[in-house]
Amino acid sequence: MTTRSEPAGQSRLSRAYALSFLTLICAFNYFDRQLLGLLLPQIKAELALTDTQIGLTTGLAFVLCYSLAGVPLARLADRVGRRSVIAYGFAFWSIATLATGWVTSAVQLAAARFVTGAGEASGVAPSNAMVSDLVSPQRRSLGLGLLSSGNALGAIFLFPLAGWIAATSGWRAAFFAAGGAGFLLAVVFRLTVREPMRARQSPEARTSLKTAMGEMLQVRSFRLSMLAGCAMGISLYATQIWSPTFLERIHSLSVTEIAASIGPIRGASSLLGALLGGWLSSRLERRDIRWLLWLPGLAVLAVVPADLLFIWADSLTIVLMGYALAGLLTTMHLVPLYAALLRVAPPATRATAMALFLLVVNLVGQIAGPLVVGMLNDSLAASLGAGAIRIGMVAAALAAGIAGLLMLVAAGSLSPDAARFREGEA
């Protein structure tokens, strides 16, 4: 292992190309996952689904495979290399996305989401770990910020395109286009991106999965961050899935209008949030490493009033302003949070640590978030009509406040937990 400030084995141009491609894959990871939410009104009408069925399909079916497959796939990435796991996973979930365009029932839709989750499990954790190998420790937050900007790029460019395809050719065509493009990019990534040297070399990668997971669960800041992530996951995934339906029911927007508005708005705000989160955290952590959790804690607390503005405002302009602010704050909190998790994880098991975090967070957030809102919608529809969706989304917004408080508490343990590993071994 090297102790240099810059990663060994690749030129700066090669590392920049790899980071850029990982950002593009991140864009498709986000886009393919959220495409169903954008097209839910059309899908629901054609397949005659209830809101509870939608909650189960978008949450439970996807997250079971996404979360459960994440840890073994991340462990495989730590052992054999992150590039191949990311490439083959990208190809797999792209095929599953394409196949979603052929579903004709709720059961088939759930099965398609289940398989999509299996592929997408190879994306986030190995990509974050690969970025930690591509950039120096001093620039890691900036690198993670660039990676996270992929979510925004997907919303800015891919969401409106998918909305146009759905409006002109139907929702099935949107899935066909997304899956086909993703598969071709996966092939190019596998053929043109090199594996970072330090991801291939480290005896620590031979540590058993049980041992690696046990070590991480003993870290107090990691455990508290995981609890915070669960609460934030409930808020985040409920908002992502139900916002298009909310805008259709409360503000009478069409699928094309929704795609053309929340896609670019959330995308631009998320792009700014990712870059701002990376820049701020890289500067603030030089003063005190606890800023890696103080910053996301404060950002997540501010999500609550932003979400309430989105939910309760009557003016569509103000609604979209709340949506944009929530997007900025939500994305801004992810970069320093992920950087904090990577600081307290053993260098050669970072993908495993990230996958363990995502396993718990996604099982709670993606199952509970969409499902709770869906159940509240159905149970309150008789008395509140279309406005029932507001109650469920308020409950999801309040979960973000709990997450913020937990992150602030976790910050108190970050310094001693991070001191266990020397950054020169990163």
Coordinates of C-alpha atoms in Angstrom, one line a residue:
M1 CA 0.0 0.0 0.0
T2 CA 1.1 3.5 -0.8
T3 CA 1.4 6.4 1.6
R4 CA 1.5 9.1 -1.1
S5 CA -1.0 12.0 -1.2
E6 CA -2.1 11.0 -4.7
P7 CA -3.2 7.5 -5.8
A8 CA -0.6 5.5 -7.5
G9 CA -0.9 3.5 -10.8
Q10 CA -3.0 5.8 -12.9
S11 CA -2.5 9.1 -14.7
R12 CA -4.6 12.1 -13.6
L13 CA -6.5 12.0 -16.9
S14 CA -7.3 8.3 -16.4
R15 CA -8.6 9.0 -12.9
A16 CA -10.7 11.9 -14.2
Y17 CA -12.2 9.8 -16.9
A18 CA -13.1 7.0 -14.4
L19 CA -14.6 9.5 -12.0
S20 CA -16.7 11.1 -14.8
F21 CA -18.0 7.7 -15.9
L22 CA -18.9 6.7 -12.4
T23 CA -20.8 9.9 -12.2
L24 CA -22.7 9.0 -15.3
I25 CA -23.5 5.6 -13.9
C26 CA -24.7 7.3 -10.8
A27 CA -27.1 9.3 -12.9
F28 CA -28.6 6.2 -14.4
N29 CA -28.7 4.5 -11.0
Y30 CA -30.8 7.3 -9.7
F31 CA -32.9 7.7 -12.9
D32 CA -33.7 4.0 -13.4
R33 CA -34.8 3.8 -9.8
Q34 CA -37.0 6.9 -9.9
L35 CA -38.4 6.3 -13.4
L36 CA -41.3 4.2 -12.0
G37 CA -42.3 7.1 -9.7
L38 CA -42.5 9.5 -12.6
L39 CA -44.7 7.1 -14.6
L40 CA -46.9 5.9 -11.8
P41 CA -50.0 7.7 -12.9
Q42 CA -49.9 6.1 -16.3
I43 CA -48.9 2.7 -14.9
K44 CA -51.6 2.8 -12.2
A45 CA -54.3 3.6 -14.8
E46 CA -53.3 0.8 -17.1
L47 CA -52.7 -1.9 -14.5
A48 CA -55.5 -0.8 -12.2
L49 CA -53.3 -0.7 -9.0
T50 CA -54.2 0.7 -5.6
D51 CA -52.0 3.1 -3.7
T52 CA -51.1 0.4 -1.2
Q53 CA -50.1 -2.0 -4.0
I54 CA -47.9 0.8 -5.4
G55 CA -46.3 1.3 -2.1
L56 CA -45.5 -2.4 -1.8
T57 CA -44.3 -2.6 -5.4
T58 CA -42.1 0.6 -5.3
G59 CA -40.8 0.0 -1.8
L60 CA -40.8 -3.6 -0.6
A61 CA -40.2 -5.4 -4.0
F62 CA -37.3 -3.2 -4.9
V63 CA -35.6 -2.8 -1.6
L64 CA -35.6 -6.5 -0.6
C65 CA -33.2 -7.4 -3.3
Y66 CA -31.4 -4.1 -3.5
S67 CA -30.5 -4.1 0.2
L68 CA -29.9 -7.8 0.7
A69 CA -27.7 -8.1 -2.4
G70 CA -25.8 -5.0 -1.5
V71 CA -23.5 -6.5 1.1
P72 CA -22.3 -9.6 -0.7
L73 CA -21.8 -7.6 -3.9
A74 CA -19.9 -5.0 -2.0
R75 CA -17.8 -7.7 -0.4
L76 CA -17.1 -9.1 -3.9
A77 CA -16.1 -5.6 -5.0
D78 CA -13.6 -5.4 -2.1
R79 CA -12.1 -8.7 -2.9
V80 CA -12.0 -8.9 -6.7
G81 CA -12.3 -5.3 -7.8
R82 CA -14.9 -2.6 -8.0
R83 CA -14.9 -1.9 -11.7
S84 CA -16.2 -5.3 -12.8
V85 CA -18.9 -5.5 -10.2
I86 CA -20.1 -2.0 -11.1
A87 CA -20.0 -2.8 -14.9
Y88 CA -21.8 -6.1 -14.7
G89 CA -24.3 -4.8 -12.2
F90 CA -25.1 -1.8 -14.4
A91 CA -25.7 -4.1 -17.4
F92 CA -27.9 -6.3 -15.3
W93 CA -30.2 -3.6 -13.9
S94 CA -30.4 -2.0 -17.4
I95 CA -31.8 -5.2 -18.8
A96 CA -34.3 -5.4 -15.9
T97 CA -35.3 -1.8 -16.5
L98 CA -35.9 -2.6 -20.2
A99 CA -37.9 -5.6 -19.2
T100 CA -40.2 -3.4 -17.0
G101 CA -41.6 -2.1 -20.2
W102 CA -43.3 -5.5 -20.9
V103 CA -45.1 -6.0 -17.5
T104 CA -48.9 -6.5 -17.6
S105 CA -49.7 -7.0 -13.9
A106 CA -48.8 -6.0 -10.4
V107 CA -47.0 -9.3 -9.8
Q108 CA -44.9 -8.8 -12.9
L109 CA -44.1 -5.2 -12.0
A110 CA -43.0 -6.3 -8.5
A111 CA -40.8 -9.0 -10.1
A112 CA -39.3 -6.5 -12.4
R113 CA -38.5 -4.2 -9.5
F114 CA -37.1 -7.1 -7.5
V115 CA -34.6 -7.9 -10.3
T116 CA -33.8 -4.2 -10.9
G117 CA -32.9 -3.9 -7.2
A118 CA -30.5 -6.9 -7.5
G119 CA -28.6 -5.0 -10.2
E120 CA -28.6 -1.6 -8.7
A121 CA -27.2 -3.0 -5.5
S122 CA -23.8 -3.0 -7.3
G123 CA -23.8 0.7 -7.8
V124 CA -23.6 3.0 -4.8
A125 CA -21.3 1.2 -2.3
P126 CA -18.7 0.0 -4.8
S127 CA -18.7 3.4 -6.6
N128 CA -18.1 5.3 -3.4
A129 CA -15.3 2.9 -2.5
M130 CA -13.8 3.2 -6.0
V131 CA -13.8 7.0 -5.7
S132 CA -11.9 6.7 -2.4
D133 CA -9.2 4.9 -4.4
L134 CA -9.2 7.4 -7.3
V135 CA -8.7 10.6 -5.3
S136 CA -6.4 11.5 -2.4
P137 CA -7.8 11.7 1.1
Q138 CA -7.6 15.5 1.1
R139 CA -9.9 15.6 -2.0
R140 CA -12.2 12.7 -1.1
S141 CA -15.2 14.9 -0.2
L142 CA -14.9 16.8 -3.5
G143 CA -14.7 13.5 -5.3
L144 CA -17.8 12.1 -3.5
G145 CA -19.5 15.4 -4.3
L146 CA -18.9 15.0 -8.0
L147 CA -20.1 11.4 -7.8
S148 CA -23.3 12.5 -6.0
S149 CA -23.9 15.1 -8.7
G150 CA -24.8 12.2 -11.0
N151 CA -28.2 12.1 -9.2
A152 CA -28.8 15.7 -10.3
L153 CA -27.6 15.1 -13.8
G154 CA -30.1 12.3 -14.1
A155 CA -32.9 14.5 -13.0
I156 CA -31.9 17.5 -15.2
F157 CA -31.4 15.6 -18.4
L158 CA -32.9 12.2 -18.2
F159 CA -36.2 12.9 -16.4
P160 CA -37.5 15.4 -19.0
L161 CA -36.4 13.1 -21.8
A162 CA -38.3 10.2 -20.2
G163 CA -41.4 12.4 -19.7
W164 CA -41.3 13.3 -23.4
I165 CA -40.9 9.7 -24.5
A166 CA -43.8 8.6 -22.2
A167 CA -46.0 11.4 -23.5
T168 CA -45.3 10.7 -27.2
S169 CA -44.8 6.9 -27.2
G170 CA -46.2 5.6 -23.9
W171 CA -44.7 4.7 -20.5
R172 CA -43.3 1.4 -21.8
A173 CA -41.1 3.1 -24.4
A174 CA -39.5 5.1 -21.6
F175 CA -38.4 1.9 -19.9
F176 CA -37.1 0.5 -23.2
A177 CA -35.0 3.6 -23.9
A178 CA -33.5 3.8 -20.4
G179 CA -32.6 0.1 -20.3
G180 CA -31.1 0.0 -23.8
A181 CA -28.9 3.1 -23.2
G182 CA -27.7 1.8 -19.8
F183 CA -26.7 -1.5 -21.2
L184 CA -24.5 0.1 -23.9
L185 CA -22.8 2.3 -21.4
A186 CA -22.1 -0.6 -19.1
V187 CA -20.2 -2.3 -22.0
V188 CA -18.2 0.9 -22.6
F189 CA -17.4 1.3 -18.9
R190 CA -16.1 -2.3 -18.6
L191 CA -13.9 -1.9 -21.7
T192 CA -12.4 1.6 -21.1
V193 CA -12.1 2.1 -17.3
R194 CA -9.2 0.7 -15.3
E195 CA -9.4 -0.8 -11.8
P196 CA -7.7 1.5 -9.3
M197 CA -4.5 -0.2 -8.0
R198 CA -5.3 -0.1 -4.3
A199 CA -8.7 -1.7 -4.8
R200 CA -6.9 -4.7 -6.2
Q201 CA -4.2 -4.9 -3.5
S202 CA -4.8 -5.3 0.2
P203 CA -4.7 -8.3 2.5
E204 CA -7.4 -6.7 4.6
A205 CA -9.8 -7.6 1.8
R206 CA -9.5 -11.2 3.0
T207 CA -11.2 -10.4 6.3
S208 CA -14.4 -12.4 6.6
L209 CA -17.7 -10.7 5.9
K210 CA -18.9 -11.5 9.5
T211 CA -15.8 -9.9 11.0
A212 CA -16.0 -6.9 8.8
M213 CA -19.6 -6.2 9.6
G214 CA -19.0 -6.9 13.3
E215 CA -16.2 -4.3 13.4
M216 CA -18.4 -1.6 11.8
L217 CA -21.2 -2.2 14.2
Q218 CA -18.9 -1.6 17.2
V219 CA -18.2 1.9 15.9
R220 CA -20.6 4.3 17.8
S221 CA -20.6 7.1 15.1
F222 CA -21.4 4.5 12.5
R223 CA -24.3 3.0 14.5
L224 CA -25.8 6.4 15.2
S225 CA -25.3 7.5 11.6
M226 CA -27.1 4.3 10.5
L227 CA -30.1 5.1 12.7
A228 CA -30.1 8.7 11.3
G229 CA -30.0 7.2 7.8
C230 CA -33.0 5.1 8.5
A231 CA -35.1 8.1 9.5
M232 CA -33.9 10.1 6.6
G233 CA -34.5 7.2 4.3
I234 CA -38.2 7.2 5.3
S235 CA -38.4 10.9 4.4
L236 CA -36.4 10.7 1.2
Y237 CA -37.9 7.7 -0.4
A238 CA -41.4 8.6 0.4
T239 CA -40.9 12.0 -1.2
Q240 CA -39.2 10.6 -4.2
I241 CA -41.9 8.1 -5.0
W242 CA -45.0 10.2 -4.1
S243 CA -44.0 13.7 -5.3
P244 CA -45.2 13.2 -8.9
T245 CA -48.5 11.7 -7.7
F246 CA -48.8 14.6 -5.2
L247 CA -48.4 17.2 -8.0
E248 CA -50.9 15.4 -10.1
R249 CA -53.6 15.1 -7.4
I250 CA -53.1 18.5 -5.6
H251 CA -52.0 20.7 -8.5
S252 CA -53.4 18.9 -11.5
L253 CA -50.1 18.6 -13.4
S254 CA -49.7 16.2 -16.3
V255 CA -46.9 13.7 -16.5
T256 CA -45.1 15.9 -19.1
E257 CA -45.5 19.0 -16.9
I258 CA -44.2 17.0 -13.9
A259 CA -41.2 15.7 -15.7
A260 CA -40.4 19.1 -17.1
S261 CA -40.7 20.9 -13.8
I262 CA -39.5 18.7 -10.9
G263 CA -36.8 17.0 -13.0
P264 CA -34.8 20.1 -13.9
I265 CA -35.6 21.9 -10.6
R266 CA -34.6 19.0 -8.3
G267 CA -31.7 18.2 -10.6
A268 CA -30.3 21.7 -10.5
S269 CA -30.8 22.1 -6.8
S270 CA -29.3 18.6 -6.2
L271 CA -26.3 19.4 -8.4
L272 CA -25.7 22.6 -6.3
G273 CA -26.2 20.6 -3.1
A274 CA -23.7 17.9 -4.0
L275 CA -21.0 20.3 -5.1
L276 CA -21.7 22.6 -2.1
G277 CA -21.7 19.7 0.3
G278 CA -18.4 18.4 -1.1
W279 CA -16.8 21.9 -1.0
L280 CA -18.0 22.8 2.4
S281 CA -17.2 19.5 4.1
S282 CA -13.7 19.4 2.5
R283 CA -13.0 22.9 4.0
L284 CA -14.7 22.5 7.4
E285 CA -13.3 19.1 8.2
R286 CA -9.8 20.6 8.2
R287 CA -10.9 22.6 11.2
D288 CA -12.8 19.8 12.9
I289 CA -13.6 16.4 11.6
R290 CA -16.9 16.5 13.4
W291 CA -18.2 18.9 10.6
L292 CA -18.6 15.7 8.5
L293 CA -21.6 15.0 10.7
W294 CA -22.5 18.5 12.0
L295 CA -23.0 19.7 8.4
P296 CA -25.4 16.9 7.3
G297 CA -27.2 17.1 10.6
L298 CA -28.0 20.8 10.2
A299 CA -28.9 20.3 6.5
V300 CA -31.3 17.6 7.3
L301 CA -33.0 19.6 10.0
A302 CA -33.6 22.3 7.5
V303 CA -35.3 19.8 5.1
V304 CA -38.3 19.8 7.4
P305 CA -39.5 23.4 6.8
A306 CA -38.6 23.0 3.1
D307 CA -40.8 19.9 2.8
L308 CA -43.7 21.5 4.6
L309 CA -43.5 24.5 2.2
F310 CA -43.7 22.0 -0.7
I311 CA -46.7 20.2 0.9
W312 CA -48.9 23.0 2.1
A313 CA -48.2 26.0 -0.1
D314 CA -51.0 26.9 -2.6
S315 CA -48.9 28.7 -5.1
L316 CA -47.2 26.3 -7.5
T317 CA -44.2 28.6 -7.7
I318 CA -43.8 28.4 -3.9
V319 CA -44.4 24.7 -4.0
L320 CA -41.6 24.2 -6.5
M321 CA -39.3 26.6 -4.4
G322 CA -39.8 24.3 -1.4
Y323 CA -39.1 21.3 -3.6
A324 CA -35.9 22.8 -4.9
L325 CA -34.7 23.8 -1.4
A326 CA -35.4 20.3 0.0
G327 CA -33.5 18.8 -2.9
L328 CA -30.5 21.1 -2.3
L329 CA -30.4 20.2 1.4
T330 CA -31.0 16.5 1.0
T331 CA -28.2 16.1 -1.5
M332 CA -25.9 18.4 0.5
H333 CA -26.1 16.1 3.5
L334 CA -25.1 12.9 1.6
V335 CA -21.6 13.9 0.7
P336 CA -20.2 14.7 4.1
L337 CA -22.2 11.8 5.6
Y338 CA -20.6 9.3 3.2
A339 CA -17.2 10.9 3.8
A340 CA -17.7 10.3 7.5
L341 CA -18.6 6.7 7.0
L342 CA -15.5 6.1 4.8
R343 CA -13.3 7.8 7.5
V344 CA -14.3 5.3 10.2
A345 CA -14.1 2.2 7.9
P346 CA -11.0 0.0 7.3
P347 CA -9.5 1.1 3.9
A348 CA -9.9 -2.3 2.2
T349 CA -13.5 -2.9 3.4
R350 CA -15.1 0.4 2.6
A351 CA -17.5 -1.0 0.0
T352 CA -18.6 -3.5 2.6
A353 CA -19.1 -0.8 5.2
M354 CA -21.1 1.4 2.8
A355 CA -23.2 -1.6 1.8
L356 CA -24.0 -2.5 5.4
F357 CA -25.1 1.1 6.0
L358 CA -27.2 1.1 2.8
L359 CA -28.7 -2.3 3.7
V360 CA -30.2 -1.1 6.9
V361 CA -31.1 2.3 5.7
N362 CA -32.8 1.0 2.5
L363 CA -34.7 -1.8 4.3
V364 CA -36.2 0.7 6.6
G365 CA -36.5 3.8 4.3
Q366 CA -37.6 2.2 1.1
I367 CA -40.1 -0.2 2.7
A368 CA -41.6 2.1 5.3
G369 CA -41.5 5.4 3.4
P370 CA -43.5 4.6 0.3
L371 CA -45.7 2.1 2.1
V372 CA -46.7 4.3 5.0
V373 CA -47.7 7.2 2.7
G374 CA -49.6 4.8 0.4
M375 CA -51.5 3.3 3.4
L376 CA -52.4 6.7 4.8
N377 CA -53.6 7.8 1.3
D378 CA -56.0 4.8 1.1
S379 CA -57.2 5.1 4.7
L380 CA -57.8 8.8 4.6
A381 CA -59.1 9.1 1.1
A382 CA -62.7 8.7 2.1
S383 CA -62.6 11.7 4.4
L384 CA -60.0 13.9 2.8
G385 CA -60.2 13.0 -0.8
A386 CA -57.1 13.9 -2.9
G387 CA -55.8 15.9 0.0
A388 CA -55.1 12.7 2.0
I389 CA -51.6 12.5 0.4
R390 CA -50.6 15.6 2.3
I391 CA -50.9 13.9 5.7
G392 CA -48.7 11.0 4.7
M393 CA -46.0 13.3 3.2
V394 CA -46.0 15.5 6.4
A395 CA -45.3 12.3 8.4
A396 CA -42.4 11.6 6.1
A397 CA -41.0 15.1 6.4
L398 CA -41.0 14.9 10.2
A399 CA -38.8 11.9 10.0
A400 CA -36.0 14.1 8.5
G401 CA -36.0 16.1 11.8
I402 CA -35.3 13.0 13.8
A403 CA -32.4 12.1 11.4
G404 CA -30.8 15.5 11.8
L405 CA -30.8 15.2 15.6
L406 CA -29.2 11.8 15.5
M407 CA -26.4 13.0 13.2
L408 CA -25.6 15.8 15.5
V409 CA -25.3 13.3 18.4
A410 CA -23.2 11.0 16.3
A411 CA -20.7 13.8 15.6
G412 CA -19.4 13.6 19.2
S413 CA -17.9 10.1 18.5
L414 CA -16.5 10.8 15.1
S415 CA -13.0 11.9 16.0
P416 CA -12.0 8.9 18.1
D417 CA -13.6 6.5 15.7
A418 CA -11.7 8.0 12.7
A419 CA -8.4 7.9 14.6
R420 CA -8.3 4.1 14.4
F421 CA -7.1 4.3 10.7
R422 CA -4.3 6.4 9.4
E423 CA -5.3 8.3 6.2
G424 CA -2.0 7.4 4.7
E425 CA -3.3 3.9 4.4
A426 CA -6.5 5.0 2.6

